[in-house]
Every structure is written in C-alpha cells, then in structure tokens.
Amino acid sequence: MATTTPLTPPDQRGKPPPIPSGALWWAVCSAAALGLAACSSLGPHRVWGTAAALGYLSAALLAVRGRSPRTADAVAVTGAVLLPLLWLLAVDRAQLEVRVVARSAGLLLAEGTPYLQRPLVPEDFNPYLPGMAVFGLPEAVAGPGPLTDPRLWMGAAFLAAFALALPAGARSAPLRWIAACPLVALPLAVGGVDLPVAGLMCLGLALAGRGRAGAAGAALGVAAALKWTAWPAIPVALALLAAASRGAGRPADRGEGRRPAERAAARCGLVALLTAAVLVLPAALRDPAAFRSHVVDFPLGLTDAVSSAASPLPGHLLATHVPGGRTLALLLLGVSALLLALSLLLRPPATPADAAARLALGLLLAIAFMPASRFGYLVHPLVLAVWAAVAEAPRHPLLLRVRKQVSR
C-alpha cells in the first residue's frame, strides 16, 4: 500500500507570514510617503505621497484604537492606491512609463514594431521587450481614457497573477498588504511596468511548485516577453522542478524518480522559451537595429541618450564617478549572475519559497550593480520575498514522500 505524506509537519502549516503590520508599520509608511511628497520633483509622485501619507496615518490611528487589521489595510489601500489613482486618471497625469507603453502599442499596430527607428532623447526609448506593448493596446485601439490607461491593465495583471500565486484560502490578507505597501502602491497609482513582471514570476514559481510545469513555463514565458528582469526566473524554476525527486524514495528508486522531474523541467523550459519567442521575435526581427538600441544598449548606458533611471545605487555610482566604472559595474553584474547559476547547480531550491528567496537575492544584486537603475526596481525582490514568506507559512509542499509498506 502506498501513502503520501507531506514533508512539512502539520503543526507548522498555521504559522503566520513574517511581514510587518500594526500601527508602527503604517506610521513608517506615512513618513516615507510624506518624505516623497516633499522631496520629489515629479507631480504624480507628489500627489501620491500626499494622499498616501494621509491614508497610512489613518490606518495607524485605527490600529492604535484596536480596529481589525482588515479595516486598517482597507483604509491604507484606499489612501495609497484608490484615491491618488482616481485623481491622476481624472487629470490625465502618469509616470513616463505609462506614456512609453501607450506609444509602443500604437507603433506596434502601425508599423509592426514597438520601437522608434531613430530615438534621440531618453523619452524616445522603449527599454521594454515587445510583450509590454500589450498593456497599451486598449488605448491604442479605443483611444485615451480612464478605462484604457495602461497602468490600470498593468496593475490588474499584477494583482491577478499575485493572487493566483498565493495559497488557496490565504489570499485576502497578503493581497491587501502587498497592495498597500508603499513600493507597490506607488506604481499602482502612478504607473509601473515592473508590477506585472513580478506577479508573473511569483505565479510561475507557484505553478512549478504545484507540479504544473507547462503552465509555469507559459507564465514565465509571458513575463520574459515583458522585461529582461524576468529571465532569471526561468533557470530558478527549472532548478526547482529538476530537484523535485531529490530526497524522495529509496536510493535504488532515485534514478527512476529523477526522470519525471527532469522531463517536467525540460517541458517548463521549452514552453517558456517558445512563449517568449512567439511574443518577442516578430517585433525584434522587424527592425533588429532598433530592438538592440532600445532594449540592450539603452538600459546598459551604451547610447548617447542617458537613461533617467539614475538612483544612487552602487552600479550607477561606479558608472558615474569612477574611471572605467561602467565596465566594473557590468563585471559585477556578470559575477552576480554567475554566482546565482552556481548556487542553482550546487544547491538547487527544494521548495517554491526557497526558489523565490533565491531569485529575490539574485535580482537584488542585479539591481544594485546595473549602471542605470532606480529604487523602484526593488519591487521585484520585495514582491518575491513577500510571496515566499506567505507561501512558506502554510507550507504546501512541492515534494511528497511515497512510503511503500509491503505486507508479507
């Protein structure tokens, strides 16, 4: 008789996720939002900071008075997302990325490529892969308006993907928390291309953890067609699937057990690459020179136009203030990628949460050493880390140990 037993003891499944909450957390968020409103030179950011500071402060006061976390979360989401979003939609203000995505969709429909042939200034460049233009198609087809604004579709894609990645029955609280978190609430309101990428990476790892290799490959392939930052998620998911048979079964059975896991990893990788190729190659082959200029040279700082992504992170500081610093930053970026690859080979992740944590660390290093980077990119490791914490708490295991009991 064969029985299946979760690898994780049942008494660990109810452990709450270690994410900050309470009055102190909302007070810190309010101070951060107020600081952005006071220091930012961008109008949409100032609008968000003012509204969010009031929303977070109200949530902190409710927490102090003993109101439920659900109520405080709802007030924080209202002040940090809904109110500034509605105001910015009403006055037609958004972050530059929103206009870039909308323009790229119009170019895709008109010319078959989302990239301008001769970009001159930073605003002309579209550093995203062709799949990102999909979020601008409603506006390109139906015209500008509150319901066709690309940020609505990017935000909806993120929230849907992140919700589907969460364990069933434990979605409401983490979804409210992540939506209210300042690093996520800001791009939800003003527009941000990183959110759907982060959500799809979580969904891909979650599907891989559930043994759905083909679906995981499709989710990761779509993410990889949006932005380069999603590509590291593919080898992490493959390592997770390939390691699925380790630790299960007797030594004599492991050779047979590895074959299904290796086939699942191969299927995931093939689906991911095919999905990304279908979404990327038509536009890339339409004008290879423009594709390289926009999505390779510009993000790496190899064009005459300088990217506006210039947060004082190590890579940008090296490229700006150190002779030969750009080369050094790219070298550190390459070393980080190599270390991530070696860690996957030598010690592959055993659970989806481990995989998400490993990917979050790799992306954090990449963001730190990119010559053109900004603090907003930190949404990737943040979302992955939060998802890992939530996924680890209920412990829906990737592996099931099969115990064979032979009666004589």
mmCIF file of C-alpha atoms in Angstrom:
data_model
loop_
_atom_site.group_PDB
_atom_site.id
_atom_site.type_symbol
_atom_site.label_atom_id
_atom_site.label_comp_id
_atom_site.label_asym_id
_atom_site.label_seq_id
_atom_site.Cartn_x
_atom_site.Cartn_y
_atom_site.Cartn_z
ATOM 1 C CA MET A 1 0.000 0.000 0.000
ATOM 2 C CA ALA A 2 1.335 3.472 -0.904
ATOM 3 C CA THR A 3 0.604 6.587 1.114
ATOM 4 C CA THR A 4 1.664 10.182 0.613
ATOM 5 C CA THR A 5 2.969 12.249 3.488
ATOM 6 C CA PRO A 6 3.811 15.979 3.357
ATOM 7 C CA LEU A 7 7.451 16.721 4.062
ATOM 8 C CA THR A 8 6.474 19.502 6.438
ATOM 9 C CA PRO A 9 4.995 18.677 9.835
ATOM 10 C CA PRO A 10 1.315 19.657 10.107
ATOM 11 C CA ASP A 11 1.912 21.845 13.150
ATOM 12 C CA GLN A 12 3.947 24.286 11.036
ATOM 13 C CA ARG A 13 1.214 24.972 8.492
ATOM 14 C CA GLY A 14 -0.629 27.584 10.504
ATOM 15 C CA LYS A 15 2.396 29.788 11.090
ATOM 16 C CA PRO A 16 1.587 33.388 10.099
ATOM 17 C CA PRO A 17 3.785 35.001 7.476
ATOM 18 C CA PRO A 18 6.520 37.225 8.951
ATOM 19 C CA ILE A 19 5.509 40.508 7.309
ATOM 20 C CA PRO A 20 5.349 43.817 9.205
ATOM 21 C CA SER A 21 1.996 45.190 10.314
ATOM 22 C CA GLY A 22 0.399 47.290 13.020
ATOM 23 C CA ALA A 23 0.461 50.948 13.953
ATOM 24 C CA LEU A 24 4.252 51.304 13.805
ATOM 25 C CA TRP A 25 4.396 49.884 10.282
ATOM 26 C CA TRP A 26 1.716 52.238 8.977
ATOM 27 C CA ALA A 27 3.371 55.184 10.729
ATOM 28 C CA VAL A 28 6.661 54.391 8.976
ATOM 29 C CA CYS A 29 4.827 54.135 5.653
ATOM 30 C CA SER A 30 3.189 57.516 6.292
ATOM 31 C CA ALA A 31 6.556 59.131 6.997
ATOM 32 C CA ALA A 32 8.043 57.616 3.834
ATOM 33 C CA ALA A 33 5.139 58.832 1.688
ATOM 34 C CA LEU A 34 5.335 62.314 3.191
ATOM 35 C CA GLY A 35 9.070 62.391 2.525
ATOM 36 C CA LEU A 36 8.498 61.516 -1.127
ATOM 37 C CA ALA A 37 5.841 64.213 -1.443
ATOM 38 C CA ALA A 38 8.250 66.776 -0.035
ATOM 39 C CA CYS A 39 11.351 65.755 -1.995
ATOM 40 C CA SER A 40 10.142 64.509 -5.374
ATOM 41 C CA SER A 41 10.194 66.756 -8.430
ATOM 42 C CA LEU A 42 7.587 64.613 -10.192
ATOM 43 C CA GLY A 43 3.988 65.810 -9.953
ATOM 44 C CA PRO A 44 2.368 62.329 -9.861
ATOM 45 C CA HIS A 45 4.731 61.294 -7.074
ATOM 46 C CA ARG A 46 3.842 64.356 -5.012
ATOM 47 C CA VAL A 47 0.128 63.625 -5.454
ATOM 48 C CA TRP A 48 0.662 60.041 -4.389
ATOM 49 C CA GLY A 49 2.828 60.984 -1.415
ATOM 50 C CA THR A 50 0.268 63.422 -0.033
ATOM 51 C CA ALA A 51 -2.704 61.077 -0.386
ATOM 52 C CA ALA A 52 -0.782 58.015 0.782
ATOM 53 C CA ALA A 53 0.612 59.776 3.860
ATOM 54 C CA LEU A 54 -2.929 60.578 4.996
ATOM 55 C CA GLY A 55 -4.118 57.049 4.237
ATOM 56 C CA TYR A 56 -1.268 55.421 6.132
ATOM 57 C CA LEU A 57 -1.695 57.792 9.057
ATOM 58 C CA SER A 58 -5.395 56.935 9.247
ATOM 59 C CA ALA A 59 -4.515 53.213 9.181
ATOM 60 C CA ALA A 60 -2.018 53.747 12.022
ATOM 61 C CA LEU A 61 -4.633 55.539 14.126
ATOM 62 C CA LEU A 62 -7.130 52.752 13.518
ATOM 63 C CA ALA A 63 -4.533 50.184 14.570
ATOM 64 C CA VAL A 64 -3.812 52.139 17.762
ATOM 65 C CA ARG A 65 -7.528 52.176 18.567
ATOM 66 C CA GLY A 66 -7.655 48.405 18.226
ATOM 67 C CA ARG A 67 -9.550 48.150 14.963
ATOM 68 C CA SER A 68 -9.096 44.979 12.957
ATOM 69 C CA PRO A 69 -6.116 44.604 10.587
ATOM 70 C CA ARG A 70 -8.595 44.180 7.711
ATOM 71 C CA THR A 71 -10.026 47.649 8.379
ATOM 72 C CA ALA A 72 -6.583 49.264 8.649
ATOM 73 C CA ASP A 73 -5.453 47.542 5.441
ATOM 74 C CA ALA A 74 -8.563 48.729 3.598
ATOM 75 C CA VAL A 75 -8.010 52.333 4.694
ATOM 76 C CA ALA A 76 -4.346 52.156 3.690
ATOM 77 C CA VAL A 77 -5.224 50.779 0.231
ATOM 78 C CA THR A 78 -7.845 53.480 -0.223
ATOM 79 C CA GLY A 79 -5.444 56.298 0.644
ATOM 80 C CA ALA A 80 -2.333 54.890 -1.047
ATOM 81 C CA VAL A 81 -3.863 53.440 -4.213
ATOM 82 C CA LEU A 82 -7.501 54.251 -4.982
ATOM 83 C CA LEU A 83 -7.649 57.981 -4.202
ATOM 84 C CA PRO A 84 -4.393 59.039 -5.934
ATOM 85 C CA LEU A 85 -5.145 56.715 -8.858
ATOM 86 C CA LEU A 86 -8.596 58.200 -9.429
ATOM 87 C CA TRP A 87 -7.252 61.748 -9.151
ATOM 88 C CA LEU A 88 -4.373 61.120 -11.554
ATOM 89 C CA LEU A 89 -6.702 59.432 -14.037
ATOM 90 C CA ALA A 90 -9.076 62.397 -13.832
ATOM 91 C CA VAL A 91 -6.326 64.922 -14.597
ATOM 92 C CA ASP A 92 -4.531 62.592 -17.072
ATOM 93 C CA ARG A 93 -1.223 62.506 -15.202
ATOM 94 C CA ALA A 94 1.041 59.476 -15.046
ATOM 95 C CA GLN A 95 4.625 58.348 -14.777
ATOM 96 C CA LEU A 96 6.637 58.404 -18.008
ATOM 97 C CA GLU A 97 6.496 54.596 -18.356
ATOM 98 C CA VAL A 98 2.735 54.753 -18.952
ATOM 99 C CA ARG A 99 3.160 57.026 -21.973
ATOM 100 C CA VAL A 100 6.016 54.877 -23.290
ATOM 101 C CA VAL A 101 3.836 51.759 -23.151
ATOM 102 C CA ALA A 102 0.908 53.538 -24.804
ATOM 103 C CA ARG A 103 3.135 54.854 -27.600
ATOM 104 C CA SER A 104 4.733 51.453 -28.135
ATOM 105 C CA ALA A 105 1.323 49.851 -28.629
ATOM 106 C CA GLY A 106 0.424 52.431 -31.269
ATOM 107 C CA LEU A 107 3.718 51.823 -33.068
ATOM 108 C CA LEU A 108 3.187 48.060 -32.888
ATOM 109 C CA LEU A 109 -0.195 48.323 -34.585
ATOM 110 C CA ALA A 110 1.017 50.823 -37.184
ATOM 111 C CA GLU A 111 4.494 49.537 -38.027
ATOM 112 C CA GLY A 112 4.777 46.038 -36.570
ATOM 113 C CA THR A 113 7.396 47.072 -34.011
ATOM 114 C CA PRO A 114 7.018 48.984 -30.723
ATOM 115 C CA TYR A 115 10.344 50.804 -31.191
ATOM 116 C CA LEU A 116 11.098 54.144 -32.827
ATOM 117 C CA GLN A 117 13.664 53.745 -35.568
ATOM 118 C CA ARG A 118 15.758 56.774 -34.618
ATOM 119 C CA PRO A 119 15.361 57.635 -30.922
ATOM 120 C CA LEU A 120 17.116 60.840 -29.921
ATOM 121 C CA VAL A 121 16.221 61.720 -26.328
ATOM 122 C CA PRO A 122 15.608 59.409 -23.347
ATOM 123 C CA GLU A 123 11.844 59.827 -23.698
ATOM 124 C CA ASP A 124 12.042 58.284 -27.195
ATOM 125 C CA PHE A 125 13.433 54.995 -25.909
ATOM 126 C CA ASN A 126 11.341 51.963 -25.033
ATOM 127 C CA PRO A 127 13.596 49.715 -22.909
ATOM 128 C CA TYR A 128 10.955 47.018 -22.508
ATOM 129 C CA LEU A 129 10.540 43.846 -24.519
ATOM 130 C CA PRO A 130 7.734 43.747 -27.118
ATOM 131 C CA GLY A 131 5.218 41.978 -24.877
ATOM 132 C CA MET A 132 4.916 45.084 -22.690
ATOM 133 C CA ALA A 133 3.094 46.850 -25.534
ATOM 134 C CA VAL A 134 0.070 44.627 -24.885
ATOM 135 C CA PHE A 135 -0.884 46.800 -21.911
ATOM 136 C CA GLY A 136 -1.126 49.808 -24.219
ATOM 137 C CA LEU A 137 -3.370 48.130 -26.794
ATOM 138 C CA PRO A 138 -6.682 49.229 -25.184
ATOM 139 C CA GLU A 139 -5.625 52.869 -25.500
ATOM 140 C CA ALA A 140 -4.196 52.351 -28.992
ATOM 141 C CA VAL A 141 -7.450 50.778 -30.171
ATOM 142 C CA ALA A 142 -10.123 52.722 -28.251
ATOM 143 C CA GLY A 143 -8.289 55.984 -27.624
ATOM 144 C CA PRO A 144 -7.116 57.650 -24.390
ATOM 145 C CA GLY A 145 -9.402 57.457 -21.405
ATOM 146 C CA PRO A 146 -9.566 56.403 -17.766
ATOM 147 C CA LEU A 147 -10.543 52.832 -18.632
ATOM 148 C CA THR A 148 -7.897 52.359 -21.318
ATOM 149 C CA ASP A 149 -4.997 53.750 -19.311
ATOM 150 C CA PRO A 150 -2.133 51.202 -19.399
ATOM 151 C CA ARG A 151 -1.499 51.476 -15.655
ATOM 152 C CA LEU A 152 -4.937 50.000 -14.939
ATOM 153 C CA TRP A 153 -4.173 46.919 -17.027
ATOM 154 C CA MET A 154 -0.668 46.548 -15.618
ATOM 155 C CA GLY A 155 -1.992 46.814 -12.066
ATOM 156 C CA ALA A 156 -4.811 44.351 -12.766
ATOM 157 C CA ALA A 157 -2.358 41.864 -14.283
ATOM 158 C CA PHE A 158 -0.121 42.101 -11.220
ATOM 159 C CA LEU A 159 -2.922 41.685 -8.685
ATOM 160 C CA ALA A 160 -4.435 38.759 -10.592
ATOM 161 C CA ALA A 161 -1.109 36.947 -11.015
ATOM 162 C CA PHE A 162 -0.075 37.518 -7.397
ATOM 163 C CA ALA A 163 -3.462 36.351 -6.107
ATOM 164 C CA LEU A 164 -3.298 33.158 -8.170
ATOM 165 C CA ALA A 165 0.225 32.530 -6.876
ATOM 166 C CA LEU A 166 -0.903 32.682 -3.239
ATOM 167 C CA PRO A 167 -2.088 29.541 -1.434
ATOM 168 C CA ALA A 168 -5.826 28.972 -1.805
ATOM 169 C CA GLY A 169 -7.699 30.186 1.247
ATOM 170 C CA ALA A 170 -4.921 32.575 2.306
ATOM 171 C CA ARG A 171 -5.113 35.262 -0.357
ATOM 172 C CA SER A 172 -7.060 38.166 1.083
ATOM 173 C CA ALA A 173 -4.697 39.476 3.781
ATOM 174 C CA PRO A 174 -1.420 39.166 1.777
ATOM 175 C CA LEU A 175 -3.071 40.773 -1.252
ATOM 176 C CA ARG A 176 -4.260 43.746 0.804
ATOM 177 C CA TRP A 177 -0.860 44.101 2.457
ATOM 178 C CA ILE A 178 1.153 43.995 -0.765
ATOM 179 C CA ALA A 179 -1.214 46.464 -2.463
ATOM 180 C CA ALA A 180 -0.838 48.903 0.437
ATOM 181 C CA CYS A 181 2.953 48.550 0.695
ATOM 182 C CA PRO A 182 4.484 51.859 -0.474
ATOM 183 C CA LEU A 183 6.833 50.260 -3.002
ATOM 184 C CA VAL A 184 3.825 48.624 -4.698
ATOM 185 C CA ALA A 185 1.125 51.224 -4.019
ATOM 186 C CA LEU A 186 3.160 53.938 -5.749
ATOM 187 C CA PRO A 187 3.404 52.188 -9.143
ATOM 188 C CA LEU A 188 -0.204 51.007 -8.853
ATOM 189 C CA ALA A 189 -1.252 54.657 -8.695
ATOM 190 C CA VAL A 190 1.246 56.428 -10.954
ATOM 191 C CA GLY A 191 2.082 53.536 -13.291
ATOM 192 C CA GLY A 192 4.820 50.941 -13.197
ATOM 193 C CA VAL A 193 5.936 48.302 -15.669
ATOM 194 C CA ASP A 194 7.656 46.129 -13.050
ATOM 195 C CA LEU A 195 4.486 45.012 -11.286
ATOM 196 C CA PRO A 196 3.118 42.557 -13.893
ATOM 197 C CA VAL A 197 6.606 41.085 -14.308
ATOM 198 C CA ALA A 198 6.933 40.464 -10.556
ATOM 199 C CA GLY A 199 3.439 38.995 -10.329
ATOM 200 C CA LEU A 200 4.036 36.590 -13.213
ATOM 201 C CA MET A 201 7.351 35.449 -11.720
ATOM 202 C CA CYS A 202 5.560 34.537 -8.481
ATOM 203 C CA LEU A 203 2.849 32.761 -10.438
ATOM 204 C CA GLY A 204 5.398 30.815 -12.459
ATOM 205 C CA LEU A 205 7.207 29.612 -9.339
ATOM 206 C CA ALA A 206 3.911 28.754 -7.653
ATOM 207 C CA LEU A 207 2.774 26.677 -10.637
ATOM 208 C CA ALA A 208 6.152 24.937 -10.734
ATOM 209 C CA GLY A 209 5.754 24.121 -7.050
ATOM 210 C CA ARG A 210 2.350 22.597 -7.769
ATOM 211 C CA GLY A 211 3.860 20.368 -10.433
ATOM 212 C CA ARG A 212 2.232 22.203 -13.361
ATOM 213 C CA ALA A 213 5.351 22.511 -15.477
ATOM 214 C CA GLY A 214 3.682 23.581 -18.720
ATOM 215 C CA ALA A 215 1.590 26.295 -17.069
ATOM 216 C CA ALA A 216 4.651 27.507 -15.156
ATOM 217 C CA GLY A 217 6.579 27.753 -18.416
ATOM 218 C CA ALA A 218 3.759 29.753 -20.020
ATOM 219 C CA ALA A 219 3.611 32.237 -17.116
ATOM 220 C CA LEU A 220 7.380 32.682 -17.072
ATOM 221 C CA GLY A 221 7.481 32.975 -20.868
ATOM 222 C CA VAL A 222 4.955 35.803 -20.784
ATOM 223 C CA ALA A 223 6.972 37.532 -18.045
ATOM 224 C CA ALA A 224 10.160 37.070 -20.096
ATOM 225 C CA ALA A 225 8.453 38.766 -23.049
ATOM 226 C CA LEU A 226 7.810 41.857 -20.921
ATOM 227 C CA LYS A 227 11.192 42.722 -19.437
ATOM 228 C CA TRP A 228 14.718 41.313 -19.117
ATOM 229 C CA THR A 229 14.412 41.144 -15.336
ATOM 230 C CA ALA A 230 12.082 38.136 -15.676
ATOM 231 C CA TRP A 231 14.634 35.909 -17.432
ATOM 232 C CA PRO A 232 16.478 34.795 -14.258
ATOM 233 C CA ALA A 233 13.200 33.285 -13.034
ATOM 234 C CA ILE A 234 13.327 30.616 -15.763
ATOM 235 C CA PRO A 235 16.510 28.806 -14.611
ATOM 236 C CA VAL A 236 15.351 29.111 -10.995
ATOM 237 C CA ALA A 237 12.066 27.370 -11.865
ATOM 238 C CA LEU A 238 13.932 24.719 -13.850
ATOM 239 C CA ALA A 239 16.220 24.025 -10.889
ATOM 240 C CA LEU A 240 13.177 23.759 -8.621
ATOM 241 C CA LEU A 241 11.478 21.242 -10.911
ATOM 242 C CA ALA A 242 14.643 19.250 -11.589
ATOM 243 C CA ALA A 243 15.262 18.857 -7.850
ATOM 244 C CA ALA A 244 11.742 17.582 -7.204
ATOM 245 C CA SER A 245 12.792 13.932 -6.897
ATOM 246 C CA ARG A 246 15.726 14.518 -4.559
ATOM 247 C CA GLY A 247 15.102 13.316 -1.080
ATOM 248 C CA ALA A 248 12.131 11.172 -2.146
ATOM 249 C CA GLY A 249 12.246 7.435 -2.280
ATOM 250 C CA ARG A 250 14.979 4.896 -1.641
ATOM 251 C CA PRO A 251 18.410 5.221 -3.272
ATOM 252 C CA ALA A 252 17.553 2.454 -5.723
ATOM 253 C CA ASP A 253 14.468 4.353 -6.825
ATOM 254 C CA ARG A 254 16.068 7.740 -7.311
ATOM 255 C CA GLY A 255 17.267 7.125 -10.857
ATOM 256 C CA GLU A 256 13.720 6.358 -11.924
ATOM 257 C CA GLY A 257 12.314 9.205 -9.847
ATOM 258 C CA ARG A 258 14.551 11.797 -11.455
ATOM 259 C CA ARG A 259 13.305 11.133 -14.973
ATOM 260 C CA PRO A 260 9.792 12.595 -14.483
ATOM 261 C CA ALA A 261 11.262 15.613 -12.683
ATOM 262 C CA GLU A 262 13.796 16.195 -15.438
ATOM 263 C CA ARG A 263 11.074 15.848 -18.080
ATOM 264 C CA ALA A 264 8.957 18.369 -16.187
ATOM 265 C CA ALA A 265 11.878 20.816 -16.062
ATOM 266 C CA ALA A 266 12.518 20.350 -19.784
ATOM 267 C CA ARG A 267 8.839 20.900 -20.554
ATOM 268 C CA CYS A 268 8.749 24.063 -18.454
ATOM 269 C CA GLY A 269 11.869 25.452 -20.138
ATOM 270 C CA LEU A 270 10.648 24.619 -23.633
ATOM 271 C CA VAL A 271 7.237 26.210 -23.084
ATOM 272 C CA ALA A 272 8.833 29.313 -21.538
ATOM 273 C CA LEU A 273 11.258 29.804 -24.427
ATOM 274 C CA LEU A 274 8.611 29.173 -27.083
ATOM 275 C CA THR A 275 6.163 31.566 -25.423
ATOM 276 C CA ALA A 276 8.785 34.295 -25.135
ATOM 277 C CA ALA A 277 9.947 33.714 -28.710
ATOM 278 C CA VAL A 278 6.427 33.988 -30.116
ATOM 279 C CA LEU A 279 5.884 37.291 -28.323
ATOM 280 C CA VAL A 280 9.337 38.818 -28.871
ATOM 281 C CA LEU A 281 10.823 37.637 -32.154
ATOM 282 C CA PRO A 282 8.297 39.100 -34.650
ATOM 283 C CA ALA A 283 8.880 42.648 -33.438
ATOM 284 C CA ALA A 284 12.613 42.088 -32.881
ATOM 285 C CA LEU A 285 13.165 40.740 -36.390
ATOM 286 C CA ARG A 286 11.115 43.544 -37.906
ATOM 287 C CA ASP A 287 13.898 46.019 -37.038
ATOM 288 C CA PRO A 288 16.850 44.317 -35.274
ATOM 289 C CA ALA A 289 18.881 47.533 -35.045
ATOM 290 C CA ALA A 290 16.092 49.420 -33.290
ATOM 291 C CA PHE A 291 15.444 46.444 -30.998
ATOM 292 C CA ARG A 292 19.073 46.352 -29.893
ATOM 293 C CA SER A 293 19.252 50.102 -29.437
ATOM 294 C CA HIS A 294 16.146 50.234 -27.248
ATOM 295 C CA VAL A 295 16.312 47.082 -25.111
ATOM 296 C CA VAL A 296 20.055 46.351 -24.947
ATOM 297 C CA ASP A 297 22.167 49.453 -25.484
ATOM 298 C CA PHE A 298 19.939 51.986 -23.717
ATOM 299 C CA PRO A 299 19.474 50.035 -20.436
ATOM 300 C CA LEU A 300 23.219 49.342 -20.308
ATOM 301 C CA GLY A 301 24.034 53.011 -20.825
ATOM 302 C CA LEU A 302 25.681 52.464 -24.232
ATOM 303 C CA THR A 303 23.711 55.149 -26.092
ATOM 304 C CA ASP A 304 24.255 58.898 -26.300
ATOM 305 C CA ALA A 305 20.940 59.466 -24.518
ATOM 306 C CA VAL A 306 21.235 58.846 -20.791
ATOM 307 C CA SER A 307 18.522 56.853 -19.037
ATOM 308 C CA SER A 308 16.511 58.639 -16.376
ATOM 309 C CA ALA A 309 16.994 55.578 -14.155
ATOM 310 C CA ALA A 310 19.704 57.128 -12.025
ATOM 311 C CA SER A 311 19.110 56.251 -8.389
ATOM 312 C CA PRO A 312 22.334 56.348 -6.337
ATOM 313 C CA LEU A 313 22.825 52.591 -6.252
ATOM 314 C CA PRO A 314 26.332 51.067 -6.449
ATOM 315 C CA GLY A 315 26.263 50.363 -10.202
ATOM 316 C CA HIS A 316 25.177 53.889 -11.089
ATOM 317 C CA LEU A 317 27.681 55.451 -8.693
ATOM 318 C CA LEU A 318 30.502 53.377 -10.205
ATOM 319 C CA ALA A 319 29.485 54.235 -13.765
ATOM 320 C CA THR A 320 29.188 57.935 -12.954
ATOM 321 C CA HIS A 321 32.093 58.688 -10.631
ATOM 322 C CA VAL A 322 34.776 56.023 -11.190
ATOM 323 C CA PRO A 323 37.010 55.860 -14.303
ATOM 324 C CA GLY A 324 36.091 52.643 -16.078
ATOM 325 C CA GLY A 325 33.291 52.264 -13.582
ATOM 326 C CA ARG A 326 30.725 51.237 -16.186
ATOM 327 C CA THR A 327 32.840 48.251 -17.150
ATOM 328 C CA LEU A 328 33.373 47.404 -13.482
ATOM 329 C CA ALA A 329 29.614 47.610 -12.808
ATOM 330 C CA LEU A 330 28.872 45.302 -15.752
ATOM 331 C CA LEU A 331 31.551 42.910 -14.498
ATOM 332 C CA LEU A 332 29.955 42.819 -11.037
ATOM 333 C CA LEU A 333 26.591 42.258 -12.712
ATOM 334 C CA GLY A 334 28.031 39.276 -14.577
ATOM 335 C CA VAL A 335 29.628 37.862 -11.434
ATOM 336 C CA SER A 336 26.274 38.087 -9.635
ATOM 337 C CA ALA A 337 24.593 36.140 -12.429
ATOM 338 C CA LEU A 338 27.355 33.522 -12.326
ATOM 339 C CA LEU A 339 27.028 33.091 -8.569
ATOM 340 C CA LEU A 340 23.262 32.634 -8.902
ATOM 341 C CA ALA A 341 23.795 29.987 -11.586
ATOM 342 C CA LEU A 342 26.358 28.156 -9.455
ATOM 343 C CA SER A 343 24.032 28.182 -6.446
ATOM 344 C CA LEU A 344 21.284 26.601 -8.548
ATOM 345 C CA LEU A 345 23.637 23.842 -9.688
ATOM 346 C CA LEU A 346 25.286 23.132 -6.348
ATOM 347 C CA ARG A 347 22.292 23.607 -4.070
ATOM 348 C CA PRO A 348 19.022 23.793 -6.024
ATOM 349 C CA PRO A 349 15.969 25.176 -4.189
ATOM 350 C CA ALA A 350 13.865 22.498 -2.511
ATOM 351 C CA THR A 351 10.610 24.475 -2.212
ATOM 352 C CA PRO A 352 8.917 27.292 -4.143
ATOM 353 C CA ALA A 353 9.608 29.626 -1.223
ATOM 354 C CA ASP A 354 13.315 28.779 -1.381
ATOM 355 C CA ALA A 355 13.268 29.419 -5.121
ATOM 356 C CA ALA A 356 11.581 32.796 -4.667
ATOM 357 C CA ALA A 357 14.078 33.807 -1.980
ATOM 358 C CA ARG A 358 16.993 32.782 -4.205
ATOM 359 C CA LEU A 359 15.571 34.730 -7.141
ATOM 360 C CA ALA A 360 14.911 37.771 -4.938
ATOM 361 C CA LEU A 361 18.546 37.798 -3.813
ATOM 362 C CA GLY A 362 19.812 37.471 -7.380
ATOM 363 C CA LEU A 363 17.617 40.315 -8.600
ATOM 364 C CA LEU A 364 18.634 42.468 -5.649
ATOM 365 C CA LEU A 365 22.293 42.090 -6.637
ATOM 366 C CA ALA A 366 21.483 42.770 -10.280
ATOM 367 C CA ILE A 367 19.566 45.940 -9.415
ATOM 368 C CA ALA A 368 22.426 47.099 -7.204
ATOM 369 C CA PHE A 369 25.056 46.705 -9.949
ATOM 370 C CA MET A 370 23.127 47.845 -13.033
ATOM 371 C CA PRO A 371 24.679 51.074 -14.421
ATOM 372 C CA ALA A 372 21.195 52.514 -14.992
ATOM 373 C CA SER A 373 18.960 51.587 -12.089
ATOM 374 C CA ARG A 374 16.364 53.058 -9.774
ATOM 375 C CA PHE A 375 14.892 52.305 -6.370
ATOM 376 C CA GLY A 376 11.565 51.374 -7.975
ATOM 377 C CA TYR A 377 13.120 48.217 -9.398
ATOM 378 C CA LEU A 378 13.300 46.911 -5.823
ATOM 379 C CA VAL A 379 9.635 45.974 -6.223
ATOM 380 C CA HIS A 380 10.847 42.715 -7.811
ATOM 381 C CA PRO A 381 12.734 41.325 -4.793
ATOM 382 C CA LEU A 382 10.125 42.777 -2.429
ATOM 383 C CA VAL A 383 7.186 41.015 -4.096
ATOM 384 C CA LEU A 384 9.137 37.769 -4.359
ATOM 385 C CA ALA A 385 10.202 37.929 -0.700
ATOM 386 C CA VAL A 386 6.650 38.615 0.492
ATOM 387 C CA TRP A 387 5.297 35.794 -1.636
ATOM 388 C CA ALA A 388 7.986 33.466 -0.296
ATOM 389 C CA ALA A 389 7.043 34.366 3.292
ATOM 390 C CA VAL A 390 3.358 33.756 2.651
ATOM 391 C CA ALA A 391 3.952 30.561 0.682
ATOM 392 C CA GLU A 392 6.297 29.243 3.376
ATOM 393 C CA ALA A 393 3.791 29.771 6.166
ATOM 394 C CA PRO A 394 1.059 27.357 5.031
ATOM 395 C CA ARG A 395 3.713 25.064 3.557
ATOM 396 C CA HIS A 396 2.016 23.462 0.590
ATOM 397 C CA PRO A 397 4.926 21.122 -0.154
ATOM 398 C CA LEU A 398 6.440 20.635 -3.566
ATOM 399 C CA LEU A 399 7.524 17.113 -2.730
ATOM 400 C CA LEU A 400 5.533 14.179 -1.469
ATOM 401 C CA ARG A 401 7.349 11.257 0.091
ATOM 402 C CA VAL A 402 5.997 7.944 -1.109
ATOM 403 C CA ARG A 403 6.176 5.229 1.513
ATOM 404 C CA LYS A 404 5.650 1.702 0.383
ATOM 405 C CA GLN A 405 4.530 -0.723 3.009
ATOM 406 C CA VAL A 406 4.893 -4.355 1.965
ATOM 407 C CA SER A 407 2.934 -6.868 3.982
ATOM 408 C CA ARG A 408 4.016 -10.425 3.985
#
